[in-house]
């Protein structure tokens, strides 16, 4: 069971992180028009390397976004701002009647 579509009122664009080169980070082809719910709350989150950092927005989307949006990806929020993905947390509960989703913390 996924998040209900009526909750996903926003649209975001994700450019998956592909790695670093001598010229900086590179990104894969953009995944456009991803249905999401954006929470514009500032909070402290822990990055994959263990350091604490500040997130200015949290994006909630369907469970399939987890595979398309690794940390360090670039994401364009509904207000047009481009942000870096700090952390991605897939929320699943196999066998339970609760919605599955992906939580993306943005810089």
C-alpha atoms as a printed R data frame, in Angstrom:
    type eleno elety resid chain resno      x      y       z
1   ATOM     1    CA   UNK     A     1  0.000  0.000   0.000
2   ATOM     2    CA   UNK     A     2  1.457  3.381  -1.048
3   ATOM     3    CA   UNK     A     3  0.796  6.918   0.116
4   ATOM     4    CA   UNK     A     4 -2.612  8.077  -1.172
5   ATOM     5    CA   UNK     A     5 -2.308 10.162  -4.345
6   ATOM     6    CA   UNK     A     6 -4.447 12.956  -2.920
7   ATOM     7    CA   UNK     A     7 -1.717 13.654  -0.319
8   ATOM     8    CA   UNK     A     8  0.957 14.200  -2.984
9   ATOM     9    CA   UNK     A     9  0.020 17.770  -3.939
10  ATOM    10    CA   UNK     A    10  3.447 18.975  -5.104
11  ATOM    11    CA   UNK     A    11  5.710 18.039  -8.027
12  ATOM    12    CA   UNK     A    12  9.511 17.798  -7.806
13  ATOM    13    CA   UNK     A    13 12.310 16.983 -10.242
14  ATOM    14    CA   UNK     A    14 15.151 14.686  -9.185
15  ATOM    15    CA   UNK     A    15 18.566 14.516 -10.839
16  ATOM    16    CA   UNK     A    16 20.192 11.336  -9.421
17  ATOM    17    CA   UNK     A    17 23.754 11.663  -8.177
18  ATOM    18    CA   UNK     A    18 26.106  9.708 -10.461
19  ATOM    19    CA   UNK     A    19 29.469 10.430  -8.817
20  ATOM    20    CA   UNK     A    20 32.288 12.964  -8.703
21  ATOM    21    CA   UNK     A    21 34.661 13.939 -11.472
22  ATOM    22    CA   UNK     A    22 37.590 16.332 -11.667
23  ATOM    23    CA   UNK     A    23 35.032 19.017 -12.542
24  ATOM    24    CA   UNK     A    24 32.614 18.329  -9.670
25  ATOM    25    CA   UNK     A    25 29.548 16.158  -9.140
26  ATOM    26    CA   UNK     A    26 27.736 14.568 -12.074
27  ATOM    27    CA   UNK     A    27 24.059 13.693 -12.290
28  ATOM    28    CA   UNK     A    28 21.953 11.262 -14.268
29  ATOM    29    CA   UNK     A    29 18.990 12.208 -16.460
30  ATOM    30    CA   UNK     A    30 16.307 14.126 -14.558
31  ATOM    31    CA   UNK     A    31 13.208 12.358 -13.283
32  ATOM    32    CA   UNK     A    32 10.557 15.024 -13.782
33  ATOM    33    CA   UNK     A    33  7.084 15.587 -12.368
34  ATOM    34    CA   UNK     A    34  7.476 13.289  -9.336
35  ATOM    35    CA   UNK     A    35  4.338 13.493  -7.139
36  ATOM    36    CA   UNK     A    36  5.330 14.482  -3.602
37  ATOM    37    CA   UNK     A    37  4.348 16.270  -0.425
38  ATOM    38    CA   UNK     A    38  6.868 18.905   0.667
39  ATOM    39    CA   UNK     A    39  7.214 19.968   4.308
40  ATOM    40    CA   UNK     A    40  9.083 23.289   4.532
41  ATOM    41    CA   UNK     A    41 10.150 22.834   8.169
42  ATOM    42    CA   UNK     A    42 13.767 23.446   9.224
43  ATOM    43    CA   UNK     A    43 15.167 20.554  11.258
44  ATOM    44    CA   UNK     A    44 18.443 18.870  12.154
45  ATOM    45    CA   UNK     A    45 19.168 15.577  10.379
46  ATOM    46    CA   UNK     A    46 22.083 13.163  10.354
47  ATOM    47    CA   UNK     A    47 23.837 12.736   7.002
48  ATOM    48    CA   UNK     A    48 25.017  9.283   5.827
49  ATOM    49    CA   UNK     A    49 28.567 10.099   6.992
50  ATOM    50    CA   UNK     A    50 27.295 10.701  10.552
51  ATOM    51    CA   UNK     A    51 27.546 14.474  10.743
52  ATOM    52    CA   UNK     A    52 24.575 16.580  11.822
53  ATOM    53    CA   UNK     A    53 23.331 19.146   9.336
54  ATOM    54    CA   UNK     A    54 20.286 21.355   8.773
55  ATOM    55    CA   UNK     A    55 17.472 20.350   6.444
56  ATOM    56    CA   UNK     A    56 15.219 23.133   5.124
57  ATOM    57    CA   UNK     A    57 12.659 20.871   3.442
58  ATOM    58    CA   UNK     A    58 11.492 17.269   3.651
59  ATOM    59    CA   UNK     A    59  9.952 15.573   0.625
60  ATOM    60    CA   UNK     A    60  7.579 12.626   1.055
61  ATOM    61    CA   UNK     A    61  6.925 10.510  -2.035
62  ATOM    62    CA   UNK     A    62  6.084  6.979  -3.126
63  ATOM    63    CA   UNK     A    63  8.374  4.071  -2.238
64  ATOM    64    CA   UNK     A    64  9.863  3.908  -5.759
65  ATOM    65    CA   UNK     A    65 11.650  7.263  -5.246
66  ATOM    66    CA   UNK     A    66 14.185  5.637  -2.868
67  ATOM    67    CA   UNK     A    67 15.935  3.903  -5.783
68  ATOM    68    CA   UNK     A    68 15.939  7.022  -7.972
69  ATOM    69    CA   UNK     A    69 17.231  9.533  -5.418
70  ATOM    70    CA   UNK     A    70 20.494  8.623  -3.641
71  ATOM    71    CA   UNK     A    71 22.090 11.084  -1.183
72  ATOM    72    CA   UNK     A    72 23.897 13.974  -2.918
73  ATOM    73    CA   UNK     A    73 21.277 14.045  -5.708
74  ATOM    74    CA   UNK     A    74 19.961 17.386  -6.893
75  ATOM    75    CA   UNK     A    75 16.256 18.054  -6.393
76  ATOM    76    CA   UNK     A    76 14.157 20.942  -7.688
77  ATOM    77    CA   UNK     A    77 11.414 21.850  -5.229
78  ATOM    78    CA   UNK     A    78  7.979 23.233  -6.181
79  ATOM    79    CA   UNK     A    79  9.080 26.836  -5.501
80  ATOM    80    CA   UNK     A    80 11.854 26.458  -8.124
81  ATOM    81    CA   UNK     A    81 14.684 26.196  -5.596
82  ATOM    82    CA   UNK     A    82 17.333 23.563  -6.342
83  ATOM    83    CA   UNK     A    83 18.588 21.695  -3.301
84  ATOM    84    CA   UNK     A    84 20.969 18.840  -2.459
85  ATOM    85    CA   UNK     A    85 19.633 15.617  -0.955
86  ATOM    86    CA   UNK     A    86 21.121 15.011   2.501
87  ATOM    87    CA   UNK     A    87 19.511 11.686   3.406
88  ATOM    88    CA   UNK     A    88 16.919  9.268   2.037
89  ATOM    89    CA   UNK     A    89 14.805  7.047   4.299
90  ATOM    90    CA   UNK     A    90 12.492  4.421   2.791
91  ATOM    91    CA   UNK     A    91  9.556  3.632   5.081
92  ATOM    92    CA   UNK     A    92  8.155  0.151   4.582
93  ATOM    93    CA   UNK     A    93  6.055 -2.129   6.743
94  ATOM    94    CA   UNK     A    94  5.638 -5.466   4.954
95  ATOM    95    CA   UNK     A    95  2.415 -7.180   5.909
96  ATOM    96    CA   UNK     A    96  0.992 -4.194   7.774
97  ATOM    97    CA   UNK     A    97 -1.850 -2.047   6.398
98  ATOM    98    CA   UNK     A    98  0.141  1.200   6.489
99  ATOM    99    CA   UNK     A    99  1.346  3.237   3.501
100 ATOM   100    CA   UNK     A   100  4.885  2.817   2.232
101 ATOM   101    CA   UNK     A   101  6.795  5.984   1.376
102 ATOM   102    CA   UNK     A   102 10.189  7.589   0.903
103 ATOM   103    CA   UNK     A   103 11.367 10.506   3.054
104 ATOM   104    CA   UNK     A   104 13.989 12.778   1.467
105 ATOM   105    CA   UNK     A   105 15.745 15.418   3.592
106 ATOM   106    CA   UNK     A   106 16.912 18.391   1.516
107 ATOM   107    CA   UNK     A   107 19.574 20.967   2.280
